[in-house]
Amino acid sequence: MAYIESRKNLTGGALGVAGLGLTFAGVAGPYWPVVVVGLYGAGALIAPPERVAPPDFPDPSAQLDELRGDFGTLRTYLADIELPPAAAGRLTELTELLAALLEPGWVAEVLAHDPEGVHALSRAVRQDVPEAVDTFVRTRWWTRLTPGTEPPERHLERQLGLLQEELGRLASTLRDTEARRQESHTRYLEDRSG
């Protein structure tokens, strides 16, 4: 069925019909079947190749939905971890920022058009935060055996602070993008009315 709608068949069919026209005009003579088939074959050979369909990538909104589910899993994991007060405060601020970035609404709409932003958010939720907390939990046990080393809480606080800065820059970029979009729409309406 796909060949019937193909460019090769359509081009060959058009030239075959032209061969029938030549036959009715008396040009093809007794060899008209050879002329019609030959023109059809020539058309099929010279027809441009079929266009390959572009890949069907998942909708960015679907990626954000999956990421929201993973963030719920991360929150469940973090609820069972005991952290020192300073690190717990940093982690709370970071998870609130992540929740705000993943919340459905205008932020998600703007974020859906920023693949690098989705990647940064995905990396933070799926890798950076769980790895930082897990490393702290494992390292905390070892520091009891080796006193005098730098406490793992400081490393965790710095890591969470760096992640918060990175996601804060992402939030700022998204806010600026939305502001530019609003300004552009305002200019469009002004130009249209004026």
mmCIF file of N, CA and C in Angstrom, residues 65-187:
data_model
loop_
_atom_site.group_PDB
_atom_site.id
_atom_site.type_symbol
_atom_site.label_atom_id
_atom_site.label_comp_id
_atom_site.label_asym_id
_atom_site.label_seq_id
_atom_site.Cartn_x
_atom_site.Cartn_y
_atom_site.Cartn_z
ATOM 1 N N ASP A 65 6.662 15.492 33.369
ATOM 2 C CA ASP A 65 5.782 14.658 34.196
ATOM 3 C C ASP A 65 6.563 13.515 34.834
ATOM 4 N N GLU A 66 7.427 12.870 34.036
ATOM 5 C CA GLU A 66 8.280 11.808 34.590
ATOM 6 C C GLU A 66 9.199 12.363 35.670
ATOM 7 N N LEU A 67 9.726 13.541 35.426
ATOM 8 C CA LEU A 67 10.638 14.168 36.382
ATOM 9 C C LEU A 67 9.910 14.510 37.681
ATOM 10 N N ARG A 68 8.645 14.929 37.576
ATOM 11 C CA ARG A 68 7.857 15.194 38.787
ATOM 12 C C ARG A 68 7.692 13.918 39.608
ATOM 13 N N GLY A 69 7.457 12.802 38.928
ATOM 14 C CA GLY A 69 7.347 11.519 39.624
ATOM 15 C C GLY A 69 8.648 11.150 40.316
ATOM 16 N N ASP A 70 9.769 11.363 39.622
ATOM 17 C CA ASP A 70 11.077 11.078 40.218
ATOM 18 C C ASP A 70 11.357 12.013 41.400
ATOM 19 N N PHE A 71 10.885 13.251 41.300
ATOM 20 C CA PHE A 71 11.072 14.191 42.397
ATOM 21 C C PHE A 71 10.278 13.732 43.623
ATOM 22 N N GLY A 72 9.091 13.190 43.409
ATOM 23 C CA GLY A 72 8.315 12.624 44.522
ATOM 24 C C GLY A 72 9.069 11.487 45.192
ATOM 25 N N THR A 73 9.697 10.645 44.385
ATOM 26 C CA THR A 73 10.504 9.547 44.921
ATOM 27 C C THR A 73 11.687 10.097 45.718
ATOM 28 N N LEU A 74 12.321 11.144 45.193
ATOM 29 C CA LEU A 74 13.452 11.766 45.888
ATOM 30 C C LEU A 74 13.000 12.338 47.231
ATOM 31 N N ARG A 75 11.862 13.004 47.252
ATOM 32 C CA ARG A 75 11.355 13.574 48.513
ATOM 33 C C ARG A 75 11.100 12.482 49.542
ATOM 34 N N THR A 76 10.554 11.356 49.096
ATOM 35 C CA THR A 76 10.313 10.228 50.010
ATOM 36 C C THR A 76 11.637 9.742 50.589
ATOM 37 N N TYR A 77 12.650 9.639 49.754
ATOM 38 C CA TYR A 77 13.978 9.217 50.201
ATOM 39 C C TYR A 77 14.547 10.213 51.207
ATOM 40 N N LEU A 78 14.446 11.505 50.909
ATOM 41 C CA LEU A 78 15.028 12.528 51.772
ATOM 42 C C LEU A 78 14.308 12.632 53.119
ATOM 43 N N ALA A 79 13.034 12.270 53.144
ATOM 44 C CA ALA A 79 12.273 12.352 54.396
ATOM 45 C C ALA A 79 12.827 11.394 55.451
ATOM 46 N N ASP A 80 13.469 10.308 55.027
ATOM 47 C CA ASP A 80 13.990 9.314 55.958
ATOM 48 C C ASP A 80 15.437 9.574 56.374
ATOM 49 N N ILE A 81 16.050 10.636 55.875
ATOM 50 C CA ILE A 81 17.461 10.912 56.171
ATOM 51 C C ILE A 81 17.551 11.978 57.257
ATOM 52 N N GLU A 82 18.386 11.721 58.257
ATOM 53 C CA GLU A 82 18.632 12.718 59.303
ATOM 54 C C GLU A 82 19.875 13.521 58.919
ATOM 55 N N LEU A 83 19.697 14.831 58.869
ATOM 56 C CA LEU A 83 20.795 15.716 58.511
ATOM 57 C C LEU A 83 21.015 16.727 59.626
ATOM 58 N N PRO A 84 22.223 17.273 59.729
ATOM 59 C CA PRO A 84 22.470 18.357 60.681
ATOM 60 C C PRO A 84 21.602 19.566 60.304
ATOM 61 N N PRO A 85 21.291 20.436 61.258
ATOM 62 C CA PRO A 85 20.369 21.552 60.995
ATOM 63 C C PRO A 85 20.756 22.438 59.808
ATOM 64 N N ALA A 86 22.021 22.798 59.681
ATOM 65 C CA ALA A 86 22.427 23.687 58.577
ATOM 66 C C ALA A 86 22.215 23.008 57.229
ATOM 67 N N ALA A 87 22.625 21.754 57.113
ATOM 68 C CA ALA A 87 22.452 21.020 55.856
ATOM 69 C C ALA A 87 20.972 20.765 55.586
ATOM 70 N N ALA A 88 20.207 20.490 56.644
ATOM 71 C CA ALA A 88 18.768 20.268 56.475
ATOM 72 C C ALA A 88 18.090 21.533 55.966
ATOM 73 N N GLY A 89 18.518 22.695 56.468
ATOM 74 C CA GLY A 89 17.961 23.960 55.990
ATOM 75 C C GLY A 89 18.274 24.197 54.518
ATOM 76 N N ARG A 90 19.532 23.932 54.144
ATOM 77 C CA ARG A 90 19.922 24.078 52.732
ATOM 78 C C ARG A 90 19.118 23.141 51.840
ATOM 79 N N LEU A 91 18.959 21.895 52.332
ATOM 80 C CA LEU A 91 18.224 20.911 51.544
ATOM 81 C C LEU A 91 16.757 21.308 51.405
ATOM 82 N N THR A 92 16.171 21.868 52.456
ATOM 83 C CA THR A 92 14.779 22.325 52.379
ATOM 84 C C THR A 92 14.640 23.442 51.350
ATOM 85 N N GLU A 93 15.557 24.400 51.370
ATOM 86 C CA GLU A 93 15.516 25.486 50.380
ATOM 87 C C GLU A 93 15.656 24.938 48.961
ATOM 88 N N LEU A 94 16.552 23.984 48.789
ATOM 89 C CA LEU A 94 16.775 23.403 47.474
ATOM 90 C C LEU A 94 15.551 22.634 46.986
ATOM 91 N N THR A 95 14.949 21.832 47.857
ATOM 92 C CA THR A 95 13.765 21.075 47.433
ATOM 93 C C THR A 95 12.584 22.000 47.154
ATOM 94 N N GLU A 96 12.487 23.111 47.878
ATOM 95 C CA GLU A 96 11.421 24.078 47.583
ATOM 96 C C GLU A 96 11.642 24.711 46.204
ATOM 97 N N LEU A 97 12.891 25.014 45.878
ATOM 98 C CA LEU A 97 13.208 25.556 44.556
ATOM 99 C C LEU A 97 12.896 24.540 43.468
ATOM 100 N N LEU A 98 13.275 23.280 43.690
ATOM 101 C CA LEU A 98 12.965 22.229 42.724
ATOM 102 C C LEU A 98 11.455 22.072 42.548
ATOM 103 N N ALA A 99 10.721 22.111 43.657
ATOM 104 C CA ALA A 99 9.258 21.989 43.586
ATOM 105 C C ALA A 99 8.660 23.138 42.785
ATOM 106 N N ALA A 100 9.183 24.349 42.982
ATOM 107 C CA ALA A 100 8.673 25.507 42.241
ATOM 108 C C ALA A 100 8.981 25.378 40.749
ATOM 109 N N LEU A 101 10.168 24.881 40.408
ATOM 110 C CA LEU A 101 10.526 24.726 39.000
ATOM 111 C C LEU A 101 9.718 23.615 38.326
ATOM 112 N N LEU A 102 9.325 22.612 39.081
ATOM 113 C CA LEU A 102 8.585 21.487 38.505
ATOM 114 C C LEU A 102 7.076 21.669 38.572
ATOM 115 N N GLU A 103 6.633 22.714 39.220
ATOM 116 C CA GLU A 103 5.189 22.933 39.361
ATOM 117 C C GLU A 103 4.555 23.204 37.997
ATOM 118 N N PRO A 104 3.423 22.548 37.700
ATOM 119 C CA PRO A 104 2.753 22.824 36.421
ATOM 120 C C PRO A 104 2.322 24.292 36.356
ATOM 121 N N GLY A 105 2.357 24.838 35.173
ATOM 122 C CA GLY A 105 1.997 26.241 34.988
ATOM 123 C C GLY A 105 2.942 26.893 34.008
ATOM 124 N N TRP A 106 3.071 28.211 34.123
ATOM 125 C CA TRP A 106 3.879 28.948 33.152
ATOM 126 C C TRP A 106 5.346 28.549 33.210
ATOM 127 N N VAL A 107 5.848 28.199 34.402
ATOM 128 C CA VAL A 107 7.258 27.811 34.511
ATOM 129 C C VAL A 107 7.501 26.535 33.702
ATOM 130 N N ALA A 108 6.596 25.577 33.838
ATOM 131 C CA ALA A 108 6.741 24.324 33.092
ATOM 132 C C ALA A 108 6.628 24.564 31.591
ATOM 133 N N GLU A 109 5.760 25.489 31.181
ATOM 134 C CA GLU A 109 5.614 25.792 29.753
ATOM 135 C C GLU A 109 6.904 26.389 29.188
ATOM 136 N N VAL A 110 7.497 27.310 29.932
ATOM 137 C CA VAL A 110 8.745 27.926 29.470
ATOM 138 C C VAL A 110 9.877 26.887 29.523
ATOM 139 N N LEU A 111 9.887 26.093 30.578
ATOM 140 C CA LEU A 111 10.924 25.076 30.747
ATOM 141 C C LEU A 111 10.846 24.012 29.652
ATOM 142 N N ALA A 112 9.645 23.706 29.187
ATOM 143 C CA ALA A 112 9.479 22.691 28.144
ATOM 144 C C ALA A 112 10.179 23.093 26.854
ATOM 145 N N HIS A 113 10.435 24.384 26.649
ATOM 146 C CA HIS A 113 11.126 24.858 25.444
ATOM 147 C C HIS A 113 12.616 25.083 25.690
ATOM 148 N N ASP A 114 13.106 24.622 26.835
ATOM 149 C CA ASP A 114 14.518 24.789 27.186
ATOM 150 C C ASP A 114 15.107 23.416 27.511
ATOM 151 N N PRO A 115 15.576 22.669 26.495
ATOM 152 C CA PRO A 115 16.092 21.324 26.751
ATOM 153 C C PRO A 115 17.256 21.294 27.733
ATOM 154 N N GLU A 116 18.104 22.324 27.702
ATOM 155 C CA GLU A 116 19.230 22.348 28.643
ATOM 156 C C GLU A 116 18.730 22.531 30.072
ATOM 157 N N GLY A 117 17.682 23.343 30.233
ATOM 158 C CA GLY A 117 17.095 23.531 31.555
ATOM 159 C C GLY A 117 16.475 22.246 32.070
ATOM 160 N N VAL A 118 15.775 21.520 31.189
ATOM 161 C CA VAL A 118 15.177 20.239 31.586
ATOM 162 C C VAL A 118 16.283 19.268 31.973
ATOM 163 N N HIS A 119 17.372 19.282 31.220
ATOM 164 C CA HIS A 119 18.490 18.387 31.531
ATOM 165 C C HIS A 119 19.112 18.730 32.889
ATOM 166 N N ALA A 120 19.316 20.015 33.147
ATOM 167 C CA ALA A 120 19.899 20.433 34.436
ATOM 168 C C ALA A 120 18.988 20.041 35.586
ATOM 169 N N LEU A 121 17.709 20.239 35.415
ATOM 170 C CA LEU A 121 16.741 19.880 36.444
ATOM 171 C C LEU A 121 16.714 18.368 36.649
ATOM 172 N N SER A 122 16.736 17.643 35.551
ATOM 173 C CA SER A 122 16.737 16.184 35.616
ATOM 174 C C SER A 122 17.987 15.671 36.324
ATOM 175 N N ARG A 123 19.125 16.260 35.978
ATOM 176 C CA ARG A 123 20.383 15.845 36.602
ATOM 177 C C ARG A 123 20.371 16.126 38.095
ATOM 178 N N ALA A 124 19.808 17.271 38.488
ATOM 179 C CA ALA A 124 19.745 17.614 39.913
ATOM 180 C C ALA A 124 18.866 16.635 40.676
ATOM 181 N N VAL A 125 17.696 16.321 40.110
ATOM 182 C CA VAL A 125 16.747 15.443 40.801
ATOM 183 C C VAL A 125 17.219 13.998 40.806
ATOM 184 N N ARG A 126 17.702 13.541 39.669
ATOM 185 C CA ARG A 126 18.007 12.116 39.532
ATOM 186 C C ARG A 126 19.415 11.735 39.944
ATOM 187 N N GLN A 127 20.333 12.715 39.986
ATOM 188 C CA GLN A 127 21.714 12.351 40.274
ATOM 189 C C GLN A 127 22.335 13.193 41.377
ATOM 190 N N ASP A 128 22.379 14.519 41.202
ATOM 191 C CA ASP A 128 23.181 15.355 42.085
ATOM 192 C C ASP A 128 22.707 15.344 43.539
ATOM 193 N N VAL A 129 21.428 15.599 43.768
ATOM 194 C CA VAL A 129 20.930 15.656 45.151
ATOM 195 C C VAL A 129 21.014 14.288 45.823
ATOM 196 N N PRO A 130 20.501 13.212 45.197
ATOM 197 C CA PRO A 130 20.611 11.922 45.881
ATOM 198 C C PRO A 130 22.055 11.497 46.126
ATOM 199 N N GLU A 131 22.935 11.787 45.184
ATOM 200 C CA GLU A 131 24.336 11.401 45.347
ATOM 201 C C GLU A 131 24.995 12.182 46.477
ATOM 202 N N ALA A 132 24.717 13.480 46.561
ATOM 203 C CA ALA A 132 25.302 14.294 47.629
ATOM 204 C C ALA A 132 24.846 13.804 49.000
ATOM 205 N N VAL A 133 23.554 13.543 49.131
ATOM 206 C CA VAL A 133 23.022 13.092 50.425
ATOM 207 C C VAL A 133 23.538 11.699 50.755
ATOM 208 N N ASP A 134 23.547 10.807 49.782
ATOM 209 C CA ASP A 134 24.021 9.442 50.026
ATOM 210 C C ASP A 134 25.497 9.431 50.398
ATOM 211 N N THR A 135 26.286 10.263 49.725
ATOM 212 C CA THR A 135 27.713 10.348 50.056
ATOM 213 C C THR A 135 27.892 10.848 51.481
ATOM 214 N N PHE A 136 27.090 11.840 51.891
ATOM 215 C CA PHE A 136 27.161 12.336 53.259
ATOM 216 C C PHE A 136 26.844 11.226 54.258
ATOM 217 N N VAL A 137 25.788 10.479 53.980
ATOM 218 C CA VAL A 137 25.370 9.424 54.909
ATOM 219 C C VAL A 137 26.469 8.371 55.049
ATOM 220 N N ARG A 138 27.070 7.969 53.933
ATOM 221 C CA ARG A 138 28.138 6.964 53.993
ATOM 222 C C ARG A 138 29.396 7.526 54.641
ATOM 223 N N THR A 139 29.756 8.771 54.330
ATOM 224 C CA THR A 139 30.979 9.368 54.845
ATOM 225 C C THR A 139 30.857 9.682 56.332
ATOM 226 N N ARG A 140 29.675 10.045 56.775
ATOM 227 C CA ARG A 140 29.472 10.376 58.179
ATOM 228 C C ARG A 140 29.883 9.208 59.078
ATOM 229 N N TRP A 141 29.595 8.020 58.638
ATOM 230 C CA TRP A 141 29.939 6.846 59.424
ATOM 231 C C TRP A 141 31.454 6.697 59.520
ATOM 232 N N TRP A 142 32.165 6.952 58.416
ATOM 233 C CA TRP A 142 33.613 6.784 58.413
ATOM 234 C C TRP A 142 34.323 7.857 59.225
ATOM 235 N N THR A 143 33.765 9.058 59.295
ATOM 236 C CA THR A 143 34.436 10.118 60.049
ATOM 237 C C THR A 143 34.445 9.827 61.539
ATOM 238 N N ARG A 144 33.543 9.010 61.997
ATOM 239 C CA ARG A 144 33.577 8.592 63.411
ATOM 240 C C ARG A 144 34.831 7.774 63.690
ATOM 241 N N LEU A 145 35.297 7.061 62.664
ATOM 242 C CA LEU A 145 36.485 6.223 62.830
ATOM 243 C C LEU A 145 37.780 7.014 62.641
ATOM 244 N N THR A 146 37.714 8.153 61.961
ATOM 245 C CA THR A 146 38.906 8.965 61.709
ATOM 246 C C THR A 146 38.650 10.408 62.144
ATOM 247 N N PRO A 147 38.772 10.679 63.441
ATOM 248 C CA PRO A 147 38.536 12.046 63.905
ATOM 249 C C PRO A 147 39.626 12.995 63.401
ATOM 250 N N GLY A 148 39.254 14.267 63.343
ATOM 251 C CA GLY A 148 40.201 15.284 62.913
ATOM 252 C C GLY A 148 40.083 15.642 61.442
ATOM 253 N N THR A 149 39.293 14.917 60.676
ATOM 254 C CA THR A 149 39.099 15.257 59.262
ATOM 255 C C THR A 149 37.978 16.279 59.144
ATOM 256 N N GLU A 150 37.895 16.905 57.995
ATOM 257 C CA GLU A 150 36.843 17.904 57.781
ATOM 258 C C GLU A 150 35.487 17.208 57.828
ATOM 259 N N PRO A 151 34.547 17.777 58.575
ATOM 260 C CA PRO A 151 33.246 17.122 58.712
ATOM 261 C C PRO A 151 32.514 17.033 57.367
ATOM 262 N N PRO A 152 31.849 15.922 57.117
ATOM 263 C CA PRO A 152 31.137 15.757 55.847
ATOM 264 C C PRO A 152 29.955 16.723 55.712
ATOM 265 N N GLU A 153 29.488 17.273 56.849
ATOM 266 C CA GLU A 153 28.373 18.235 56.782
ATOM 267 C C GLU A 153 28.766 19.458 55.953
ATOM 268 N N ARG A 154 30.020 19.884 56.101
ATOM 269 C CA ARG A 154 30.472 21.061 55.347
ATOM 270 C C ARG A 154 30.458 20.792 53.845
ATOM 271 N N HIS A 155 30.922 19.600 53.471
ATOM 272 C CA HIS A 155 30.893 19.244 52.052
ATOM 273 C C HIS A 155 29.452 19.205 51.533
ATOM 274 N N LEU A 156 28.573 18.613 52.320
ATOM 275 C CA LEU A 156 27.173 18.527 51.914
ATOM 276 C C LEU A 156 26.561 19.919 51.788
ATOM 277 N N GLU A 157 26.850 20.791 52.756
ATOM 278 C CA GLU A 157 26.311 22.161 52.689
ATOM 279 C C GLU A 157 26.821 22.885 51.447
ATOM 280 N N ARG A 158 28.114 22.729 51.142
ATOM 281 C CA ARG A 158 28.669 23.378 49.939
ATOM 282 C C ARG A 158 28.047 22.815 48.667
ATOM 283 N N GLN A 159 27.899 21.489 48.616
ATOM 284 C CA GLN A 159 27.299 20.868 47.431
ATOM 285 C C GLN A 159 25.862 21.342 47.239
ATOM 286 N N LEU A 160 25.094 21.358 48.318
ATOM 287 C CA LEU A 160 23.706 21.803 48.211
ATOM 288 C C LEU A 160 23.638 23.282 47.842
ATOM 289 N N GLY A 161 24.583 24.078 48.369
ATOM 290 C CA GLY A 161 24.634 25.498 48.018
ATOM 291 C C GLY A 161 24.938 25.705 46.537
ATOM 292 N N LEU A 162 25.875 24.920 46.011
ATOM 293 C CA LEU A 162 26.213 25.029 44.585
ATOM 294 C C LEU A 162 25.028 24.615 43.703
ATOM 295 N N LEU A 163 24.338 23.554 44.105
ATOM 296 C CA LEU A 163 23.157 23.133 43.349
ATOM 297 C C LEU A 163 22.071 24.204 43.399
ATOM 298 N N GLN A 164 21.915 24.820 44.559
ATOM 299 C CA GLN A 164 20.909 25.868 44.684
ATOM 300 C C GLN A 164 21.261 27.070 43.805
ATOM 301 N N GLU A 165 22.533 27.424 43.746
ATOM 302 C CA GLU A 165 22.961 28.525 42.867
ATOM 303 C C GLU A 165 22.674 28.198 41.402
ATOM 304 N N GLU A 166 23.004 26.969 40.992
ATOM 305 C CA GLU A 166 22.775 26.564 39.605
ATOM 306 C C GLU A 166 21.292 26.613 39.259
ATOM 307 N N LEU A 167 20.453 26.074 40.140
ATOM 308 C CA LEU A 167 19.013 26.066 39.864
ATOM 309 C C LEU A 167 18.426 27.468 39.999
ATOM 310 N N GLY A 168 19.027 28.293 40.844
ATOM 311 C CA GLY A 168 18.590 29.690 40.943
ATOM 312 C C GLY A 168 18.857 30.438 39.643
ATOM 313 N N ARG A 169 20.011 30.154 39.021
ATOM 314 C CA ARG A 169 20.305 30.760 37.714
ATOM 315 C C ARG A 169 19.312 30.279 36.661
ATOM 316 N N LEU A 170 18.948 29.000 36.731
ATOM 317 C CA LEU A 170 17.956 28.469 35.799
ATOM 318 C C LEU A 170 16.624 29.174 35.986
ATOM 319 N N ALA A 171 16.202 29.350 37.233
ATOM 320 C CA ALA A 171 14.935 30.041 37.513
ATOM 321 C C ALA A 171 14.987 31.476 37.001
ATOM 322 N N SER A 172 16.114 32.143 37.197
ATOM 323 C CA SER A 172 16.277 33.512 36.716
ATOM 324 C C SER A 172 16.201 33.576 35.195
ATOM 325 N N THR A 173 16.830 32.619 34.524
ATOM 326 C CA THR A 173 16.787 32.564 33.062
ATOM 327 C C THR A 173 15.363 32.361 32.574
ATOM 328 N N LEU A 174 14.632 31.459 33.225
ATOM 329 C CA LEU A 174 13.239 31.211 32.837
ATOM 330 C C LEU A 174 12.380 32.454 33.053
ATOM 331 N N ARG A 175 12.621 33.143 34.158
ATOM 332 C CA ARG A 175 11.869 34.374 34.451
ATOM 333 C C ARG A 175 12.164 35.433 33.386
ATOM 334 N N ASP A 176 13.433 35.577 33.005
ATOM 335 C CA ASP A 176 13.806 36.549 31.968
ATOM 336 C C ASP A 176 13.196 36.183 30.618
ATOM 337 N N THR A 177 13.175 34.890 30.304
ATOM 338 C CA THR A 177 12.579 34.438 29.044
ATOM 339 C C THR A 177 11.103 34.788 28.997
ATOM 340 N N GLU A 178 10.402 34.551 30.090
ATOM 341 C CA GLU A 178 8.968 34.872 30.138
ATOM 342 C C GLU A 178 8.752 36.379 30.048
ATOM 343 N N ALA A 179 9.606 37.164 30.685
ATOM 344 C CA ALA A 179 9.471 38.623 30.623
ATOM 345 C C ALA A 179 9.683 39.112 29.187
ATOM 346 N N ARG A 180 10.677 38.565 28.488
ATOM 347 C CA ARG A 180 10.911 38.952 27.092
ATOM 348 C C ARG A 180 9.728 38.561 26.211
ATOM 349 N N ARG A 181 9.141 37.406 26.493
ATOM 350 C CA ARG A 181 7.986 36.967 25.720
ATOM 351 C C ARG A 181 6.801 37.904 25.929
ATOM 352 N N GLN A 182 6.601 38.342 27.164
ATOM 353 C CA GLN A 182 5.515 39.280 27.447
ATOM 354 C C GLN A 182 5.767 40.626 26.772
ATOM 355 N N GLU A 183 7.009 41.106 26.836
ATOM 356 C CA GLU A 183 7.342 42.371 26.181
ATOM 357 C C GLU A 183 7.129 42.281 24.672
ATOM 358 N N SER A 184 7.511 41.179 24.094
ATOM 359 C CA SER A 184 7.338 40.986 22.664
ATOM 360 C C SER A 184 5.858 40.976 22.293
ATOM 361 N N HIS A 185 5.054 40.320 23.099
ATOM 362 C CA HIS A 185 3.617 40.285 22.825
ATOM 363 C C HIS A 185 2.988 41.673 22.982
ATOM 364 N N THR A 186 3.460 42.429 23.973
ATOM 365 C CA THR A 186 2.957 43.795 24.167
ATOM 366 C C THR A 186 3.295 44.648 22.946
ATOM 367 N N ARG A 187 4.552 44.553 22.465
ATOM 368 C CA ARG A 187 4.947 45.315 21.267
ATOM 369 C C ARG A 187 4.107 44.904 20.059
#
